[in-house]
Amino acid sequence: MADTLQQQNKPQICAEPTKSFFVEMLTRDIPLEQAVLDLVDNSVDGAKAMRPTGEQPFEGRQVDITFSQDGFRIVDNCGGFDSKAARDYAFRFGRPAGTPRTEHSIGQFGVGMKRALFKFGNHFVVRSATTDDEWAVEVNVPEWESSSDGWYFPWAQFTPDENVSKARPGTDVFVDNLRPEVRTRFSTRLFENLIIGLIKSKHRQFISDGLSISVNGQHLDATNLYLLVRKDFQPGTDEILFQDRGEDDVNVRIITGIGHSSPREAGWYVICNGRVVLEADRSSRTGWGLLEEQSDTIFMPSFHNQFARFRGIVSFDSKDSSRVPWNTTKTDVDHDNHVWQRTFGRMMEMMRPVISFLNDLDNDIDEHTREHSPLLDFVSNAESVKAERLPARAAFAAPARGSIKKGQKTVKIQYSKPVDQVDFLMNELSVASAKAVGEKTFELIFQSMRDE
Amino acid sequence: MSASFRRIDYSLRPAKHAERRMLCDVFRRLRPFGRIEDYAYVGFGSVWFTDFALFHRALGIKDMVSIEQEESAQARFEENKPFRIPIDFRSSRDALPDLDWNKKQFVWLDYDDPLSPDILLDMRIVARRATSGTALAISVQCVRAPQVDQADQDKTADAPTALARFVDEFGRDRVPTTTTPKQLYGWQYGALSRSLVAQEIEAELASRNSNGAAPEMFFQPVCEIEYEDGARMTTLVGVFFSADDAGRFEACHFDGLEFRKTDKPVRIAVPKLTVREFKRLESQLPLVPGTELDLGSIPEGEANRFVDMYRYLPNFAVLEG
């Protein structure tokens, strides 16, 4: 039938996307801050492609980000890429077959840079130099969208400067003529704080490995993940290796344990090739509030502040970045990824004993108060250890409730009194809370009656 | 808002008195945006209504609203109010959205409490709605962050620090990573509070301005004040104006405010002087250029404080016998 229609010699039906439609669709599905992180990911991949070694493999590599209402710039000295790479794949939407790939890369989808450029503004210049090549591209987006010259970006004159040259190979991305909604956000301190916080945590491993990142002139240090350890008290750790026929291996490492009490830091951290995808996640994505499908019984409780000490870390690592379980914006896990599915069960197994322990801890505090709970005293005097320094495989270990020598037996007293009377005593006793009034008055009356 | 009206006689707070007069000078300069008497004043009048009385008498403002969340003494508030001022007995969070935001306003949110996320949400309510020419003053207590006391009281060995609690309370995006623990105390805490307020307004304006259609709205701080009548307090005063009204804002000439400092906050320091010393200094002011004050036995520091502030200081005396 197709042949019959072809023979009628009609012109073909055009289904080619317009450029402006494409740009709108591409930029709409990513939050602004994630688009900034995508560009940092590109720099990290550049640094990874330099095949670094040693304790601090990224030592000397530098990424400087500046933004304001006038424009956005990210400059790195992470090796740059040559004009052939620029021409053949770096500016293509999506990654053509046969594209050379960086092992363990974190920017595998081939959209990050373009998406960010279009998301930010209407004019951009990308300059890059390797040790033996240099080039620049400059695009005026409205002109490019309205031209009928096809999907090509024009080369521009490359002038070496202190940021990028053959002597200092790297990439310089500059965007101005910002979109109105981007311009207003780039000018706020809240957005700057947001970007700094995100990079510190999402790229923490690369910063720990020596990568120097600055945002608007402020040098960033890494946010480390710590777990509490002492004798007879240690996190559970495990490693799983997925070897699937014809595919690159995926190494998975899982850690579950106890940290300092901090509701904002509690939860699961999911890390793919070193890039944090989920941070302190307390949603059903990582098992919180999971119901047993068959019986509707609760398999895992929803997050509650009594779990503010829970820390779970799961890291996936593979040469082939399409094997690790992240979505294209790197803001969530890909639940359909079978590596994720096969790992998830083990994560839940390792989460259960920690949750049980935290329930015990909560009961112990309830019985003895925070000041006198032997279990809380045991936990809070443990040592903080960086997640990276934990042994490869160990079972979660923690003391059973009641196994620790109790201090004095205590009982909790609770009562209500008129506010003005409590205010009066707060003032008279120079204390700052109603609770302190209760304790202080008890101590005073106890002392005076005991000594009578 | 805690019920500080039960503890403090507002009319006897000299630094507060000076601050009110300074705000009066700021408001008076908004003339390029329209007739001052046509502005509306919104404040937390408490039972004293001292600010209302001043702005009514000095600026001729008639449209005034007092927001009062203290419900327990409603009758007392009603009995004390002068000038038929309507009182909205709700929290600022509930009352602010219902103001007539088509009018230009002087809004003075004089919280008794230290900065909280709730106060920042109030800032967003105002920034979302304020019309060009609206002035906003916000005062918060800044003795030390409440998180300092929380940390002191928590005896757990690995208890979170005051700063960690502060970040937890306000969120990572609001607290710059460069913040240090000592910024949770005293005047530095005041400066931190003001900057959190300013950045919150800035962020709300960014989203208000994001459609690119209406003329862009700005918030420009005009002055920062620090004072102490018992508890340390700080105030940020600024003006909302649209891009179209940038010329009017310039025409207000806030740089001409006598008390204003360009690079640091105004610190209201009430000089400790006798009535006789008061009179002696006053007779020489305003100082003729090129001349020096004849101080007599008055300590120079106290005299300088007086010279800086005398237009704003109260004249009270206790009447005895």
mmCIF file of N, CA and C in Angstrom, chain B residues 214-313:
data_model
loop_
_atom_site.group_PDB
_atom_site.id
_atom_site.type_symbol
_atom_site.label_atom_id
_atom_site.label_comp_id
_atom_site.label_asym_id
_atom_site.label_seq_id
_atom_site.Cartn_x
_atom_site.Cartn_y
_atom_site.Cartn_z
ATOM 1 N N ALA B 214 4.666 42.665 33.606
ATOM 2 C CA ALA B 214 4.460 43.890 34.378
ATOM 3 C C ALA B 214 5.812 44.556 34.625
ATOM 4 N N PRO B 215 5.809 45.867 34.918
ATOM 5 C CA PRO B 215 7.097 46.494 35.230
ATOM 6 C C PRO B 215 7.719 45.808 36.439
ATOM 7 N N GLU B 216 9.004 45.632 36.383
ATOM 8 C CA GLU B 216 9.717 44.915 37.442
ATOM 9 C C GLU B 216 9.575 45.644 38.778
ATOM 10 N N MET B 217 9.416 44.887 39.879
ATOM 11 C CA MET B 217 9.282 45.482 41.210
ATOM 12 C C MET B 217 10.584 45.277 41.978
ATOM 13 N N PHE B 218 11.024 46.332 42.642
ATOM 14 C CA PHE B 218 12.255 46.258 43.431
ATOM 15 C C PHE B 218 11.955 46.531 44.899
ATOM 16 N N PHE B 219 12.863 46.070 45.764
ATOM 17 C CA PHE B 219 12.825 46.467 47.170
ATOM 18 C C PHE B 219 14.197 47.021 47.507
ATOM 19 N N GLN B 220 14.232 48.272 47.883
ATOM 20 C CA GLN B 220 15.524 48.882 48.192
ATOM 21 C C GLN B 220 15.581 49.222 49.679
ATOM 22 N N PRO B 221 16.482 48.568 50.431
ATOM 23 C CA PRO B 221 16.630 48.952 51.838
ATOM 24 C C PRO B 221 17.045 50.422 51.937
ATOM 25 N N VAL B 222 16.439 51.119 52.876
ATOM 26 C CA VAL B 222 16.718 52.542 53.039
ATOM 27 C C VAL B 222 17.599 52.766 54.264
ATOM 28 N N CYS B 223 17.301 52.062 55.338
ATOM 29 C CA CYS B 223 18.218 52.128 56.476
ATOM 30 C C CYS B 223 18.028 50.924 57.393
ATOM 31 N N GLU B 224 19.049 50.686 58.182
ATOM 32 C CA GLU B 224 19.030 49.588 59.152
ATOM 33 C C GLU B 224 19.280 50.205 60.522
ATOM 34 N N ILE B 225 18.502 49.781 61.492
ATOM 35 C CA ILE B 225 18.579 50.406 62.816
ATOM 36 C C ILE B 225 18.824 49.325 63.876
ATOM 37 N N GLU B 226 19.651 49.659 64.839
ATOM 38 C CA GLU B 226 19.872 48.774 65.986
ATOM 39 C C GLU B 226 19.637 49.575 67.259
ATOM 40 N N TYR B 227 18.954 48.985 68.214
ATOM 41 C CA TYR B 227 18.688 49.715 69.449
ATOM 42 C C TYR B 227 18.408 48.737 70.568
ATOM 43 N N GLU B 228 18.370 49.282 71.748
ATOM 44 C CA GLU B 228 18.252 48.415 72.920
ATOM 45 C C GLU B 228 17.565 49.161 74.045
ATOM 46 N N ASP B 229 16.333 48.745 74.366
ATOM 47 C CA ASP B 229 15.703 49.224 75.603
ATOM 48 C C ASP B 229 15.488 47.983 76.445
ATOM 49 N N GLY B 230 16.496 47.411 76.965
ATOM 50 C CA GLY B 230 16.342 46.131 77.632
ATOM 51 C C GLY B 230 16.807 45.030 76.706
ATOM 52 N N ALA B 231 15.996 44.684 75.715
ATOM 53 C CA ALA B 231 16.382 43.631 74.780
ATOM 54 C C ALA B 231 16.901 44.241 73.481
ATOM 55 N N ARG B 232 17.913 43.622 72.912
ATOM 56 C CA ARG B 232 18.438 44.121 71.639
ATOM 57 C C ARG B 232 17.435 43.885 70.517
ATOM 58 N N MET B 233 17.252 44.915 69.706
ATOM 59 C CA MET B 233 16.303 44.840 68.596
ATOM 60 C C MET B 233 16.983 45.376 67.342
ATOM 61 N N THR B 234 16.506 44.934 66.198
ATOM 62 C CA THR B 234 17.006 45.512 64.959
ATOM 63 C C THR B 234 15.861 45.698 63.980
ATOM 64 N N THR B 235 16.003 46.706 63.136
ATOM 65 C CA THR B 235 14.951 47.042 62.178
ATOM 66 C C THR B 235 15.557 47.213 60.788
ATOM 67 N N LEU B 236 14.869 46.680 59.808
ATOM 68 C CA LEU B 236 15.231 46.931 58.415
ATOM 69 C C LEU B 236 14.087 47.738 57.797
ATOM 70 N N VAL B 237 14.429 48.834 57.157
ATOM 71 C CA VAL B 237 13.412 49.665 56.504
ATOM 72 C C VAL B 237 13.727 49.734 55.020
ATOM 73 N N GLY B 238 12.732 49.512 54.196
ATOM 74 C CA GLY B 238 12.964 49.593 52.757
ATOM 75 C C GLY B 238 11.705 50.004 52.029
ATOM 76 N N VAL B 239 11.874 50.258 50.748
ATOM 77 C CA VAL B 239 10.763 50.752 49.938
ATOM 78 C C VAL B 239 10.612 49.870 48.692
ATOM 79 N N PHE B 240 9.377 49.516 48.393
ATOM 80 C CA PHE B 240 9.069 48.816 47.147
ATOM 81 C C PHE B 240 8.806 49.852 46.057
ATOM 82 N N PHE B 241 9.411 49.664 44.907
ATOM 83 C CA PHE B 241 9.057 50.542 43.781
ATOM 84 C C PHE B 241 9.219 49.785 42.471
ATOM 85 N N SER B 242 8.399 50.172 41.500
ATOM 86 C CA SER B 242 8.460 49.502 40.204
ATOM 87 C C SER B 242 9.514 50.181 39.339
ATOM 88 N N ALA B 243 9.921 49.506 38.293
ATOM 89 C CA ALA B 243 10.921 50.069 37.384
ATOM 90 C C ALA B 243 10.457 51.427 36.864
ATOM 91 N N ASP B 244 9.153 51.570 36.630
ATOM 92 C CA ASP B 244 8.624 52.846 36.130
ATOM 93 C C ASP B 244 8.806 53.973 37.139
ATOM 94 N N ASP B 245 8.856 53.606 38.427
ATOM 95 C CA ASP B 245 8.921 54.623 39.481
ATOM 96 C C ASP B 245 10.332 54.821 40.031
ATOM 97 N N ALA B 246 11.331 54.295 39.334
ATOM 98 C CA ALA B 246 12.708 54.407 39.840
ATOM 99 C C ALA B 246 13.068 55.880 40.068
ATOM 100 N N GLY B 247 12.591 56.765 39.190
ATOM 101 C CA GLY B 247 12.869 58.196 39.321
ATOM 102 C C GLY B 247 12.252 58.766 40.588
ATOM 103 N N ARG B 248 11.028 58.313 40.903
ATOM 104 C CA ARG B 248 10.378 58.784 42.133
ATOM 105 C C ARG B 248 11.185 58.349 43.342
ATOM 106 N N PHE B 249 11.672 57.094 43.318
ATOM 107 C CA PHE B 249 12.465 56.614 44.447
ATOM 108 C C PHE B 249 13.697 57.500 44.636
ATOM 109 N N GLU B 250 14.372 57.806 43.522
ATOM 110 C CA GLU B 250 15.547 58.684 43.595
ATOM 111 C C GLU B 250 15.167 60.028 44.214
ATOM 112 N N ALA B 251 13.980 60.512 43.797
ATOM 113 C CA ALA B 251 13.544 61.842 44.235
ATOM 114 C C ALA B 251 13.241 61.891 45.731
ATOM 115 N N CYS B 252 13.118 60.737 46.371
ATOM 116 C CA CYS B 252 12.884 60.725 47.828
ATOM 117 C C CYS B 252 14.132 61.150 48.599
ATOM 118 N N HIS B 253 15.291 61.031 47.970
ATOM 119 C CA HIS B 253 16.565 61.445 48.586
ATOM 120 C C HIS B 253 16.751 60.903 49.991
ATOM 121 N N PHE B 254 16.658 59.601 50.116
ATOM 122 C CA PHE B 254 16.866 58.999 51.429
ATOM 123 C C PHE B 254 18.285 59.229 51.933
ATOM 124 N N ASP B 255 19.205 59.505 51.008
ATOM 125 C CA ASP B 255 20.571 59.785 51.452
ATOM 126 C C ASP B 255 20.637 61.073 52.271
ATOM 127 N N GLY B 256 19.592 61.864 52.215
ATOM 128 C CA GLY B 256 19.583 63.101 52.988
ATOM 129 C C GLY B 256 19.109 62.922 54.427
ATOM 130 N N LEU B 257 18.707 61.717 54.789
ATOM 131 C CA LEU B 257 18.271 61.486 56.172
ATOM 132 C C LEU B 257 19.460 61.674 57.104
ATOM 133 N N GLU B 258 19.276 62.547 58.083
ATOM 134 C CA GLU B 258 20.411 62.926 58.939
ATOM 135 C C GLU B 258 21.006 61.756 59.712
ATOM 136 N N PHE B 259 20.129 60.896 60.191
ATOM 137 C CA PHE B 259 20.604 59.827 61.081
ATOM 138 C C PHE B 259 21.208 58.663 60.320
ATOM 139 N N ARG B 260 20.996 58.639 58.998
ATOM 140 C CA ARG B 260 21.319 57.445 58.234
ATOM 141 C C ARG B 260 22.821 57.318 58.036
ATOM 142 N N LYS B 261 23.320 56.086 58.161
ATOM 143 C CA LYS B 261 24.728 55.804 57.869
ATOM 144 C C LYS B 261 24.750 55.024 56.562
ATOM 145 N N THR B 262 25.750 55.273 55.715
ATOM 146 C CA THR B 262 25.755 54.594 54.424
ATOM 147 C C THR B 262 26.306 53.180 54.531
ATOM 148 N N ASP B 263 27.312 52.980 55.374
ATOM 149 C CA ASP B 263 28.000 51.693 55.353
ATOM 150 C C ASP B 263 27.699 50.831 56.564
ATOM 151 N N LYS B 264 26.923 51.336 57.519
ATOM 152 C CA LYS B 264 26.635 50.507 58.692
ATOM 153 C C LYS B 264 25.276 50.893 59.254
ATOM 154 N N PRO B 265 24.724 50.034 60.101
ATOM 155 C CA PRO B 265 23.411 50.344 60.658
ATOM 156 C C PRO B 265 23.474 51.543 61.598
ATOM 157 N N VAL B 266 22.330 52.194 61.747
ATOM 158 C CA VAL B 266 22.210 53.261 62.736
ATOM 159 C C VAL B 266 22.087 52.595 64.100
ATOM 160 N N ARG B 267 22.972 52.910 65.002
ATOM 161 C CA ARG B 267 22.872 52.356 66.361
ATOM 162 C C ARG B 267 22.307 53.450 67.256
ATOM 163 N N ILE B 268 21.104 53.248 67.743
ATOM 164 C CA ILE B 268 20.504 54.268 68.600
ATOM 165 C C ILE B 268 21.067 54.097 70.003
ATOM 166 N N ALA B 269 21.870 55.050 70.416
ATOM 167 C CA ALA B 269 22.436 54.998 71.758
ATOM 168 C C ALA B 269 21.898 56.201 72.513
ATOM 169 N N VAL B 270 21.135 55.944 73.534
ATOM 170 C CA VAL B 270 20.529 57.046 74.273
ATOM 171 C C VAL B 270 21.551 57.605 75.260
ATOM 172 N N PRO B 271 21.880 58.883 75.123
ATOM 173 C CA PRO B 271 22.891 59.446 76.040
ATOM 174 C C PRO B 271 22.343 59.556 77.452
ATOM 175 N N LYS B 272 23.237 59.361 78.399
ATOM 176 C CA LYS B 272 22.818 59.476 79.802
ATOM 177 C C LYS B 272 23.181 60.877 80.273
ATOM 178 N N LEU B 273 22.214 61.775 80.246
ATOM 179 C CA LEU B 273 22.471 63.171 80.572
ATOM 180 C C LEU B 273 21.418 63.686 81.544
ATOM 181 N N THR B 274 21.811 64.656 82.338
ATOM 182 C CA THR B 274 20.825 65.293 83.217
ATOM 183 C C THR B 274 20.036 66.311 82.401
ATOM 184 N N VAL B 275 18.922 66.743 82.949
ATOM 185 C CA VAL B 275 18.087 67.715 82.249
ATOM 186 C C VAL B 275 18.893 68.989 81.975
ATOM 187 N N ARG B 276 19.713 69.373 82.940
ATOM 188 C CA ARG B 276 20.523 70.586 82.779
ATOM 189 C C ARG B 276 21.504 70.428 81.611
ATOM 190 N N GLU B 277 22.149 69.253 81.547
ATOM 191 C CA GLU B 277 23.111 68.992 80.465
ATOM 192 C C GLU B 277 22.407 68.966 79.106
ATOM 193 N N PHE B 278 21.246 68.355 79.099
ATOM 194 C CA PHE B 278 20.375 68.340 77.925
ATOM 195 C C PHE B 278 20.210 69.756 77.353
ATOM 196 N N LYS B 279 19.800 70.640 78.259
ATOM 197 C CA LYS B 279 19.512 72.026 77.855
ATOM 198 C C LYS B 279 20.786 72.710 77.352
ATOM 199 N N ARG B 280 21.870 72.450 78.050
ATOM 200 C CA ARG B 280 23.131 73.095 77.706
ATOM 201 C C ARG B 280 23.532 72.739 76.276
ATOM 202 N N LEU B 281 23.418 71.447 75.933
ATOM 203 C CA LEU B 281 23.803 71.013 74.582
ATOM 204 C C LEU B 281 22.805 71.531 73.548
ATOM 205 N N GLU B 282 21.538 71.444 73.905
ATOM 206 C CA GLU B 282 20.495 71.842 72.957
ATOM 207 C C GLU B 282 20.637 73.304 72.538
ATOM 208 N N SER B 283 21.079 74.120 73.489
ATOM 209 C CA SER B 283 21.192 75.547 73.189
ATOM 210 C C SER B 283 22.259 75.812 72.122
ATOM 211 N N GLN B 284 23.147 74.837 71.893
ATOM 212 C CA GLN B 284 24.235 75.045 70.923
ATOM 213 C C GLN B 284 23.951 74.370 69.575
ATOM 214 N N LEU B 285 22.806 73.698 69.483
ATOM 215 C CA LEU B 285 22.522 72.910 68.278
ATOM 216 C C LEU B 285 21.413 73.557 67.442
ATOM 217 N N PRO B 286 21.352 73.346 66.108
ATOM 218 C CA PRO B 286 22.367 72.647 65.323
ATOM 219 C C PRO B 286 23.693 73.400 65.339
ATOM 220 N N LEU B 287 24.757 72.674 65.350
ATOM 221 C CA LEU B 287 26.096 73.233 65.529
ATOM 222 C C LEU B 287 26.463 74.128 64.338
ATOM 223 N N VAL B 288 26.947 75.332 64.638
ATOM 224 C CA VAL B 288 27.413 76.217 63.565
ATOM 225 C C VAL B 288 28.676 75.592 62.973
ATOM 226 N N PRO B 289 28.735 75.430 61.649
ATOM 227 C CA PRO B 289 29.924 74.791 61.051
ATOM 228 C C PRO B 289 31.202 75.505 61.474
ATOM 229 N N GLY B 290 32.217 74.738 61.784
ATOM 230 C CA GLY B 290 33.497 75.309 62.171
ATOM 231 C C GLY B 290 33.618 75.591 63.671
ATOM 232 N N THR B 291 32.540 75.401 64.409
ATOM 233 C CA THR B 291 32.631 75.642 65.856
ATOM 234 C C THR B 291 32.626 74.317 66.598
ATOM 235 N N GLU B 292 33.040 74.357 67.863
ATOM 236 C CA GLU B 292 33.041 73.155 68.686
ATOM 237 C C GLU B 292 32.054 73.309 69.822
ATOM 238 N N LEU B 293 31.561 72.196 70.301
ATOM 239 C CA LEU B 293 30.622 72.230 71.409
ATOM 240 C C LEU B 293 31.322 72.659 72.695
ATOM 241 N N ASP B 294 30.652 73.481 73.446
ATOM 242 C CA ASP B 294 31.152 73.811 74.780
ATOM 243 C C ASP B 294 30.554 72.796 75.748
ATOM 244 N N LEU B 295 31.372 71.830 76.160
ATOM 245 C CA LEU B 295 30.846 70.678 76.896
ATOM 246 C C LEU B 295 30.747 70.894 78.397
ATOM 247 N N GLY B 296 31.581 71.749 78.931
ATOM 248 C CA GLY B 296 31.638 71.828 80.384
ATOM 249 C C GLY B 296 32.099 70.487 80.939
ATOM 250 N N SER B 297 31.380 69.934 81.893
ATOM 251 C CA SER B 297 31.799 68.662 82.490
ATOM 252 C C SER B 297 31.128 67.456 81.829
ATOM 253 N N ILE B 298 30.424 67.681 80.732
ATOM 254 C CA ILE B 298 29.712 66.564 80.094
ATOM 255 C C ILE B 298 30.720 65.641 79.408
ATOM 256 N N PRO B 299 30.653 64.320 79.661
ATOM 257 C CA PRO B 299 31.583 63.400 78.978
ATOM 258 C C PRO B 299 31.386 63.478 77.459
ATOM 259 N N GLU B 300 32.499 63.460 76.731
ATOM 260 C CA GLU B 300 32.441 63.680 75.290
ATOM 261 C C GLU B 300 31.591 62.624 74.588
ATOM 262 N N GLY B 301 31.749 61.345 75.013
ATOM 263 C CA GLY B 301 30.980 60.257 74.382
ATOM 264 C C GLY B 301 29.484 60.484 74.474
ATOM 265 N N GLU B 302 29.036 60.883 75.678
ATOM 266 C CA GLU B 302 27.605 61.125 75.873
ATOM 267 C C GLU B 302 27.155 62.305 75.015
ATOM 268 N N ALA B 303 28.003 63.324 74.950
ATOM 269 C CA ALA B 303 27.655 64.511 74.174
ATOM 270 C C ALA B 303 27.530 64.164 72.690
ATOM 271 N N ASN B 304 28.485 63.345 72.191
ATOM 272 C CA ASN B 304 28.439 62.971 70.772
ATOM 273 C C ASN B 304 27.176 62.182 70.451
ATOM 274 N N ARG B 305 26.801 61.295 71.363
ATOM 275 C CA ARG B 305 25.567 60.546 71.170
ATOM 276 C C ARG B 305 24.378 61.485 71.060
ATOM 277 N N PHE B 306 24.409 62.502 71.905
ATOM 278 C CA PHE B 306 23.311 63.463 71.901
ATOM 279 C C PHE B 306 23.262 64.217 70.565
ATOM 280 N N VAL B 307 24.442 64.645 70.084
ATOM 281 C CA VAL B 307 24.498 65.407 68.831
ATOM 282 C C VAL B 307 23.962 64.564 67.670
ATOM 283 N N ASP B 308 24.328 63.273 67.661
ATOM 284 C CA ASP B 308 23.864 62.379 66.587
ATOM 285 C C ASP B 308 22.348 62.209 66.591
ATOM 286 N N MET B 309 21.764 62.221 67.754
ATOM 287 C CA MET B 309 20.392 61.727 67.907
ATOM 288 C C MET B 309 19.393 62.761 68.387
ATOM 289 N N TYR B 310 19.850 63.977 68.724
ATOM 290 C CA TYR B 310 18.985 64.825 69.561
ATOM 291 C C TYR B 310 17.619 65.097 68.952
ATOM 292 N N ARG B 311 17.540 65.111 67.622
ATOM 293 C CA ARG B 311 16.233 65.418 67.015
ATOM 294 C C ARG B 311 15.224 64.309 67.272
ATOM 295 N N TYR B 312 15.740 63.125 67.595
ATOM 296 C CA TYR B 312 14.854 61.975 67.713
ATOM 297 C C TYR B 312 14.600 61.559 69.149
ATOM 298 N N LEU B 313 15.372 62.132 70.072
ATOM 299 C CA LEU B 313 15.282 61.672 71.452
ATOM 300 C C LEU B 313 14.041 62.222 72.149
#
